[in-house]
Short mmCIF file of C-alpha atoms and ligand atoms in Angstrom, two decimals:
data_model
loop_
_atom_site.label_atom_id
_atom_site.label_comp_id
_atom_site.label_asym_id
_atom_site.label_seq_id
_atom_site.Cartn_x
_atom_site.Cartn_y
_atom_site.Cartn_z
CA MET A 10 6.59 74.57 -13.72
CA LEU A 11 10.33 73.96 -14.07
CA LYS A 12 11.61 72.63 -17.39
CA SER A 13 15.02 71.36 -16.33
CA ILE A 14 16.30 69.95 -13.04
CA ALA A 15 19.45 68.26 -11.74
CA VAL A 16 20.06 65.54 -9.18
CA MET A 17 23.15 64.72 -7.13
CA THR A 18 24.29 62.52 -4.25
CA SER A 19 26.62 64.04 -1.67
CA GLY A 20 28.54 63.27 1.51
CA GLY A 21 28.68 59.72 2.86
CA ASP A 22 27.13 57.16 0.52
CA SER A 23 24.27 54.95 1.65
CA PRO A 24 22.47 51.95 0.13
CA GLY A 25 19.33 53.15 -1.62
CA MET A 26 20.75 56.36 -3.01
CA ASN A 27 20.60 54.74 -6.45
CA ALA A 28 16.94 53.87 -6.01
CA ALA A 29 16.24 57.48 -5.03
CA THR A 30 18.17 58.88 -8.00
CA ARG A 31 16.39 56.49 -10.34
CA ALA A 32 13.00 57.61 -9.01
CA VAL A 33 13.87 61.31 -9.36
CA VAL A 34 15.07 60.84 -12.94
CA ARG A 35 12.21 58.66 -14.14
CA THR A 36 9.52 60.77 -12.45
CA ALA A 37 10.90 63.93 -14.05
CA LEU A 38 11.21 62.33 -17.48
CA HIS A 39 7.69 60.97 -17.13
CA ALA A 40 6.52 64.55 -16.55
CA GLY A 41 8.39 65.72 -19.66
CA VAL A 42 11.10 67.54 -17.70
CA GLU A 43 14.80 67.55 -18.64
CA VAL A 44 17.08 65.95 -16.02
CA TRP A 45 20.79 66.37 -15.44
CA GLY A 46 22.93 64.10 -13.29
CA ILE A 47 25.81 65.63 -11.36
CA HIS A 48 28.77 63.39 -10.60
CA ASN A 49 30.62 63.44 -7.27
CA GLY A 50 28.39 65.76 -5.26
CA TYR A 51 29.23 69.45 -4.88
CA HIS A 52 32.69 68.69 -6.24
CA GLY A 53 31.15 67.77 -9.61
CA LEU A 54 28.85 70.78 -9.46
CA LEU A 55 31.87 73.06 -9.25
CA ASP A 56 33.95 71.11 -11.77
CA GLU A 57 31.09 70.85 -14.28
CA GLU A 58 30.82 67.07 -14.14
CA MET A 59 27.23 67.08 -15.37
CA PHE A 60 25.38 65.17 -18.05
CA ARG A 61 21.88 64.97 -19.46
CA MET A 62 20.12 61.84 -18.30
CA GLU A 63 17.81 59.45 -20.06
CA SER A 64 15.71 56.69 -18.59
CA LYS A 65 18.26 54.03 -19.51
CA ASP A 66 20.98 55.84 -17.54
CA VAL A 67 19.27 54.73 -14.35
CA GLY A 68 18.62 51.17 -15.52
CA ASP A 69 20.20 48.27 -13.60
CA ILE A 70 21.03 50.36 -10.52
CA ILE A 71 18.12 49.84 -8.09
CA GLN A 72 19.77 46.73 -6.69
CA ARG A 73 23.19 48.29 -6.22
CA GLY A 74 24.63 49.85 -3.07
CA GLY A 75 26.78 52.95 -3.19
CA THR A 76 25.80 55.63 -5.67
CA PHE A 77 26.43 55.35 -9.38
CA LEU A 78 26.56 59.16 -9.61
CA GLY A 79 29.50 59.13 -7.23
CA THR A 80 29.73 61.25 -4.12
CA ALA A 81 32.35 63.42 -2.49
CA ARG A 82 33.12 65.87 0.24
CA CYS A 83 33.95 69.31 -1.11
CA LYS A 84 35.64 72.03 0.92
CA ARG A 85 35.28 74.68 -1.80
CA PHE A 86 31.50 74.46 -1.56
CA SER A 87 31.69 75.68 2.02
CA THR A 88 32.78 79.12 0.72
CA PRO A 89 30.40 81.70 -0.83
CA GLU A 90 32.63 81.85 -3.96
CA GLY A 91 32.39 78.08 -4.37
CA ARG A 92 28.62 78.15 -4.08
CA MET A 93 28.31 81.04 -6.58
CA LEU A 94 30.36 79.02 -9.08
CA GLY A 95 28.05 76.06 -8.52
CA TYR A 96 25.02 78.26 -9.11
CA LYS A 97 26.55 79.67 -12.31
CA ASN A 98 27.23 76.16 -13.61
CA LEU A 99 23.57 75.31 -13.13
CA VAL A 100 22.28 78.51 -14.72
CA ASP A 101 24.64 78.13 -17.72
CA ARG A 102 22.90 74.85 -18.53
CA GLY A 103 19.41 76.16 -18.00
CA ILE A 104 18.97 74.03 -14.87
CA GLN A 105 16.26 75.61 -12.74
CA GLY A 106 16.15 73.37 -9.68
CA LEU A 107 18.28 70.85 -7.79
CA VAL A 108 17.57 67.68 -5.84
CA VAL A 109 20.30 66.89 -3.29
CA ILE A 110 20.43 63.41 -1.75
CA GLY A 111 22.74 63.31 1.26
CA GLY A 112 23.27 63.58 4.99
CA ASP A 113 22.86 66.58 7.27
CA GLY A 114 26.05 68.26 5.99
CA SER A 115 24.95 68.01 2.37
CA LEU A 116 21.49 69.30 3.24
CA ARG A 117 23.03 72.19 5.19
CA GLY A 118 25.06 73.12 2.10
CA ALA A 119 21.91 72.86 -0.02
CA SER A 120 20.02 75.12 2.35
CA ILE A 121 22.73 77.79 2.16
CA LEU A 122 22.93 77.57 -1.64
CA SER A 123 19.20 78.10 -1.95
CA GLU A 124 19.26 80.96 0.58
CA GLU A 125 22.08 82.75 -1.24
CA THR A 126 21.00 82.25 -4.83
CA GLY A 127 17.26 81.61 -4.69
CA ILE A 128 17.57 78.45 -6.76
CA PRO A 129 14.85 75.95 -5.80
CA ILE A 130 16.28 73.00 -3.88
CA VAL A 131 14.63 69.86 -2.55
CA GLY A 132 16.58 67.51 -0.29
CA LEU A 133 16.34 63.81 0.43
CA PRO A 134 17.90 62.36 3.58
CA GLY A 135 20.54 59.84 2.49
CA THR A 136 22.62 58.49 5.35
CA ILE A 137 22.93 55.21 7.22
CA ASP A 138 22.88 57.11 10.54
CA ASN A 139 19.15 57.94 10.47
CA ASP A 140 19.91 61.28 12.08
CA VAL A 141 18.04 63.83 9.96
CA TRP A 142 15.62 65.85 12.05
CA GLY A 143 11.93 65.60 11.14
CA SER A 144 12.10 62.15 9.57
CA GLU A 145 11.89 58.76 11.24
CA TYR A 146 13.79 57.28 8.30
CA THR A 147 16.81 58.06 6.14
CA ILE A 148 17.80 56.24 2.97
CA GLY A 149 20.19 53.39 3.77
CA CYS A 150 19.59 53.00 7.50
CA ASP A 151 17.65 49.77 7.11
CA THR A 152 20.28 48.02 4.99
CA ALA A 153 23.05 49.14 7.35
CA ALA A 154 21.13 47.86 10.39
CA ASN A 155 20.64 44.52 8.62
CA THR A 156 24.35 44.33 7.84
CA ILE A 157 25.11 44.79 11.54
CA ILE A 158 22.58 42.13 12.51
CA ASP A 159 24.28 39.71 10.17
CA ALA A 160 27.59 40.40 11.92
CA ILE A 161 26.00 40.06 15.36
CA ASN A 162 24.53 36.68 14.49
CA LYS A 163 27.98 35.42 13.51
CA LEU A 164 29.68 36.94 16.52
CA ARG A 165 27.14 35.32 18.86
CA ASP A 166 28.10 31.85 17.62
CA THR A 167 31.76 32.27 18.40
CA ALA A 168 31.15 34.24 21.62
CA SER A 169 28.95 31.46 22.95
CA ALA A 170 31.44 28.74 22.03
CA HIS A 171 34.23 30.41 24.04
CA ARG A 172 32.20 32.17 26.80
CA ARG A 173 33.57 35.46 25.59
CA VAL A 174 32.59 39.08 25.82
CA ILE A 175 32.28 40.55 22.35
CA VAL A 176 32.48 44.29 21.78
CA LEU A 177 31.19 45.35 18.38
CA GLU A 178 31.89 48.92 17.26
CA VAL A 179 29.46 50.29 14.69
CA MET A 180 29.14 53.60 12.86
CA GLY A 181 27.46 56.62 14.43
CA ARG A 182 29.67 59.56 15.43
CA SER A 183 26.91 61.63 16.90
CA SER A 184 23.91 59.36 16.49
CA GLY A 185 23.25 56.07 18.25
CA TRP A 186 20.32 55.02 16.10
CA LEU A 187 22.23 52.27 14.25
CA ALA A 188 23.80 50.88 17.43
CA MET A 189 20.50 51.01 19.30
CA THR A 190 18.37 49.44 16.55
CA ALA A 191 20.89 46.74 15.70
CA GLY A 192 21.61 46.16 19.38
CA ILE A 193 17.94 45.65 20.25
CA SER A 194 17.31 43.37 17.29
CA GLY A 195 20.57 41.49 17.92
CA GLY A 196 19.79 40.99 21.59
CA ALA A 197 22.84 42.89 22.87
CA GLU A 198 23.34 43.04 26.64
CA TYR A 199 24.82 46.55 26.53
CA ILE A 200 24.30 49.26 23.92
CA LEU A 201 26.54 52.30 24.24
CA VAL A 202 25.43 55.42 22.36
CA PRO A 203 26.69 59.01 22.24
CA GLU A 204 23.32 60.31 23.48
CA GLU A 205 23.62 58.61 26.86
CA GLU A 206 26.34 58.52 29.50
CA TYR A 207 27.49 55.17 30.82
CA ASP A 208 29.70 53.95 33.64
CA LEU A 209 32.12 51.32 32.38
CA ASP A 210 33.13 50.27 35.90
CA GLU A 211 29.51 49.58 36.72
CA ILE A 212 29.11 47.63 33.47
CA CYS A 213 32.20 45.54 34.27
CA ASP A 214 30.92 44.69 37.75
CA ASP A 215 27.55 43.80 36.27
CA MET A 216 29.21 41.57 33.66
CA LYS A 217 31.23 39.72 36.28
CA ALA A 218 28.10 39.09 38.33
CA SER A 219 26.32 37.77 35.22
CA TYR A 220 29.17 35.37 34.44
CA GLU A 221 29.16 34.13 38.03
CA LYS A 222 25.47 33.36 37.64
CA GLY A 223 26.29 31.25 34.59
CA LYS A 224 25.94 33.58 31.62
CA ARG A 225 27.75 32.09 28.63
CA TYR A 226 28.61 35.25 26.75
CA ILE A 227 27.93 38.95 26.55
CA LEU A 228 27.48 41.20 23.56
CA VAL A 229 28.25 44.91 23.71
CA VAL A 230 27.35 47.15 20.76
CA VAL A 231 29.06 50.53 20.82
CA ALA A 232 28.47 53.45 18.47
CA GLU A 233 31.79 55.01 17.44
CA GLY A 234 30.73 58.30 19.04
CA ALA A 235 30.34 56.60 22.42
CA GLY A 236 33.91 55.29 22.59
CA LYS A 237 36.49 53.23 20.73
CA GLY A 238 35.61 49.54 20.68
CA TYR A 239 39.26 48.53 21.24
CA ASP A 240 39.64 50.75 24.30
CA ILE A 241 36.38 49.52 25.78
CA GLY A 242 37.31 45.87 25.12
CA LYS A 243 40.73 46.32 26.74
CA TYR A 244 39.16 47.97 29.77
CA ILE A 245 36.62 45.16 30.20
CA SER A 246 39.25 42.49 29.89
CA GLU A 247 41.48 44.18 32.50
CA ARG A 248 38.86 45.37 34.95
CA ALA A 249 36.41 42.44 34.78
CA GLY A 250 39.04 39.82 33.93
CA LEU A 251 36.79 38.40 31.20
CA ASP A 252 37.98 36.96 27.92
CA THR A 253 37.05 39.78 25.53
CA ARG A 254 37.28 40.22 21.78
CA VAL A 255 36.60 43.33 19.73
CA SER A 256 35.24 43.71 16.19
CA LYS A 257 34.93 46.92 14.25
CA LEU A 258 32.60 46.67 11.28
CA GLY A 259 33.76 49.83 9.52
CA HIS A 260 32.81 50.52 5.93
CA ILE A 261 31.12 47.16 5.42
CA GLN A 262 28.12 48.92 7.00
CA ARG A 263 27.97 51.38 4.15
CA GLY A 264 27.82 48.88 1.31
CA GLY A 265 25.63 46.10 0.06
CA SER A 266 22.53 45.67 -2.02
CA PRO A 267 19.77 47.82 -0.51
CA SER A 268 17.02 46.11 1.50
CA VAL A 269 13.42 46.01 0.27
CA ILE A 270 12.56 48.80 2.72
CA ASP A 271 15.36 51.05 1.49
CA ARG A 272 14.47 50.46 -2.16
CA VAL A 273 10.78 51.16 -1.71
CA LYS A 274 11.14 54.14 0.62
CA ALA A 275 13.91 55.69 -1.48
CA SER A 276 11.72 55.29 -4.57
CA GLN A 277 8.78 56.98 -2.80
CA LEU A 278 10.98 59.84 -1.62
CA GLY A 279 12.54 60.25 -5.08
CA GLU A 280 9.13 60.55 -6.70
CA HIS A 281 8.00 63.17 -4.17
CA ALA A 282 11.22 65.15 -4.59
CA ALA A 283 10.92 65.24 -8.38
CA LEU A 284 7.25 66.25 -8.36
CA ALA A 285 7.91 68.96 -5.77
CA ILE A 286 10.90 70.52 -7.49
CA ILE A 287 9.17 70.43 -10.88
CA SER A 288 6.22 72.30 -9.45
CA GLY A 289 8.56 75.01 -8.15
CA LEU A 290 8.61 74.07 -4.47
CA SER A 291 11.85 74.70 -2.61
CA ASP A 292 13.61 74.45 0.75
CA ILE A 293 12.01 71.20 1.78
CA VAL A 294 13.26 67.73 2.61
CA PHE A 295 11.06 64.70 2.18
CA GLY A 296 11.09 62.10 4.90
CA PHE A 297 8.77 59.72 6.72
CA ASP A 298 6.54 60.23 9.73
CA ARG A 299 4.50 57.31 11.06
CA GLY A 300 4.96 55.49 7.79
CA HIS A 301 3.86 58.33 5.53
CA VAL A 302 5.92 60.60 3.30
CA VAL A 303 6.06 64.10 4.76
CA SER A 304 7.77 67.34 3.76
CA ILE A 305 10.02 69.00 6.29
CA ASN A 306 11.30 72.56 6.18
CA LEU A 307 14.92 72.34 4.98
CA HIS A 308 16.15 74.98 7.39
CA ASP A 309 14.47 73.20 10.32
CA ALA A 310 15.91 69.86 9.23
CA VAL A 311 19.48 71.18 9.28
CA THR A 312 19.27 73.34 12.38
CA ASN A 313 17.58 70.90 14.75
CA LYS A 314 19.17 67.81 16.19
CA LYS A 315 17.22 64.61 16.00
CA LYS A 316 16.89 62.80 19.33
CA LEU A 317 17.23 59.10 19.83
CA ASN A 318 13.85 57.58 20.64
CA PRO A 319 13.75 57.26 24.48
CA GLU A 320 11.50 54.21 24.10
CA PHE A 321 14.41 52.43 22.38
CA MET A 322 16.74 53.27 25.24
CA ARG A 323 14.23 52.02 27.80
CA LEU A 324 13.47 48.84 25.88
CA ALA A 325 17.15 48.02 25.41
CA LYS A 326 17.69 48.08 29.17
CA ILE A 327 14.60 46.00 29.98
CA LEU A 328 15.48 43.31 27.46
CA ALA A 329 19.20 43.10 28.21
P1 ADP B 406 26.94 64.26 4.91
O1 ADP B 406 26.09 64.93 3.87
O2 ADP B 406 26.99 62.79 4.73
O3 ADP B 406 26.57 64.71 6.30
P2 ADP B 406 29.28 66.03 5.00
O4 ADP B 406 28.91 66.57 6.32
O5 ADP B 406 30.71 65.69 4.76
O6 ADP B 406 28.46 64.70 4.64
O7 ADP B 406 28.80 67.10 3.90
C1 ADP B 406 29.01 66.86 2.53
C2 ADP B 406 29.39 68.13 1.82
O8 ADP B 406 28.35 69.11 2.00
C3 ADP B 406 30.64 68.84 2.36
O9 ADP B 406 31.82 68.31 1.83
C4 ADP B 406 30.41 70.27 1.87
O10 ADP B 406 30.74 70.40 0.53
C5 ADP B 406 28.90 70.41 2.03
N1 ADP B 406 28.60 71.07 3.31
C6 ADP B 406 28.52 70.49 4.55
N2 ADP B 406 28.27 71.42 5.50
C7 ADP B 406 28.22 72.61 4.86
C8 ADP B 406 28.00 73.98 5.27
N3 ADP B 406 27.80 74.30 6.55
N4 ADP B 406 28.04 74.94 4.31
C9 ADP B 406 28.21 74.62 3.02
N5 ADP B 406 28.43 73.38 2.57
C10 ADP B 406 28.43 72.39 3.46
#
C-alpha cells in the first residue's frame, strides 16, 4: 500500500475537476494516506509547485467550475528530460503515486511518465469534449452541454422572432459529442460534426425549401472541428439568401458551476482513483460504461480514438 500520493489537473479545464480532486484527497486522507496537490499541471510538477493537502484545502470547491489547483499546458513535459525532472520532484518528496485529471493529451503524458519511470499513475478523464476512449463520460461534459442548451434556448427566441437562420459554433476540434448532444437536446435542424462529411450546398437548398414551406427559423449547431461558424453562416446567407446570424460560444462552455451529474460522477471517479492508486494499481483510467464505474487500460485509452455514437447521428437526422 502506498503511503503518499499526489493529484493534479492538467490541460483544458472542465467543470467537475474540483469535485474529482476533492474526492481523491478526502478518500486518501480517510485511508490514512498523505496527499500532495500539484498546482498548474505538469508545469507545477516541474517547477515544484506542490503542497501537502488537508481535508479543509478541498472545502468549498465542489460547487465551483474551473480547477482550484490550476491547470496548464507544458511543452517541457513532452521531453524525456522534462519528465525525468518531474519524476525526481515526486521522489524527493516521498510521493509514490500520481493521479492525473485531464484530457487525452494529459493522459498520454501520464502514460509515458509511468512507462519511463515506473511510477504508479491513475488517470481520470477531465474534458468537456467527452472524447476519451473506453468511457461514455468525461468530467465536465454534462455541464458544458447544459451551457450550450441554455444558449440554444435563447437563440431560438430571437431566431423565431425574425425568421432567421442561426449558426451556433461550439467547442470540439476533433470530437462532435458536445455539438451532437446539445444539438439533439436543443432540437437543431442541422448538426455538423468533424466525424461526418456534409454538403453545404445541399443543406442550403434544403433550408430554402423548408422556408418556402413556411418554416419560421432554422438552427445549425457546428462543432469547431467541422468548420468555422462565421464562414458557414456567410455561405448560407449568400447561397440560400436567408437572413443568417452566427454565434460562437467560446470559453463560456468551459466555465460554470458543475451540474449534479458532473459533481456526482466526478466524486465517484475520484474515490475509485484514490483507492486504486493507494493499493498500488497503475496505468488505468477510470470512466463509466453503461452507468457503472469501470477501469480502462491507460495505454488503450490514449491510443484509441473514441467514435461518436452512430445512434446519435441517426437520431439527429430523423428528428431534424
Ligand atoms: P488535454 O489534456 O486537455 O488534452 P493537452 O493535449 O494540451 O490537453 O495536454 C496537456 C499537457 O499534457 C501538455 O501540455 C503536455 O505537457 C502533456 N502532454 C500532452 N501530450 C503529450 C505527449 N504525447 N507526451 C508527453 N506529454 C504530453
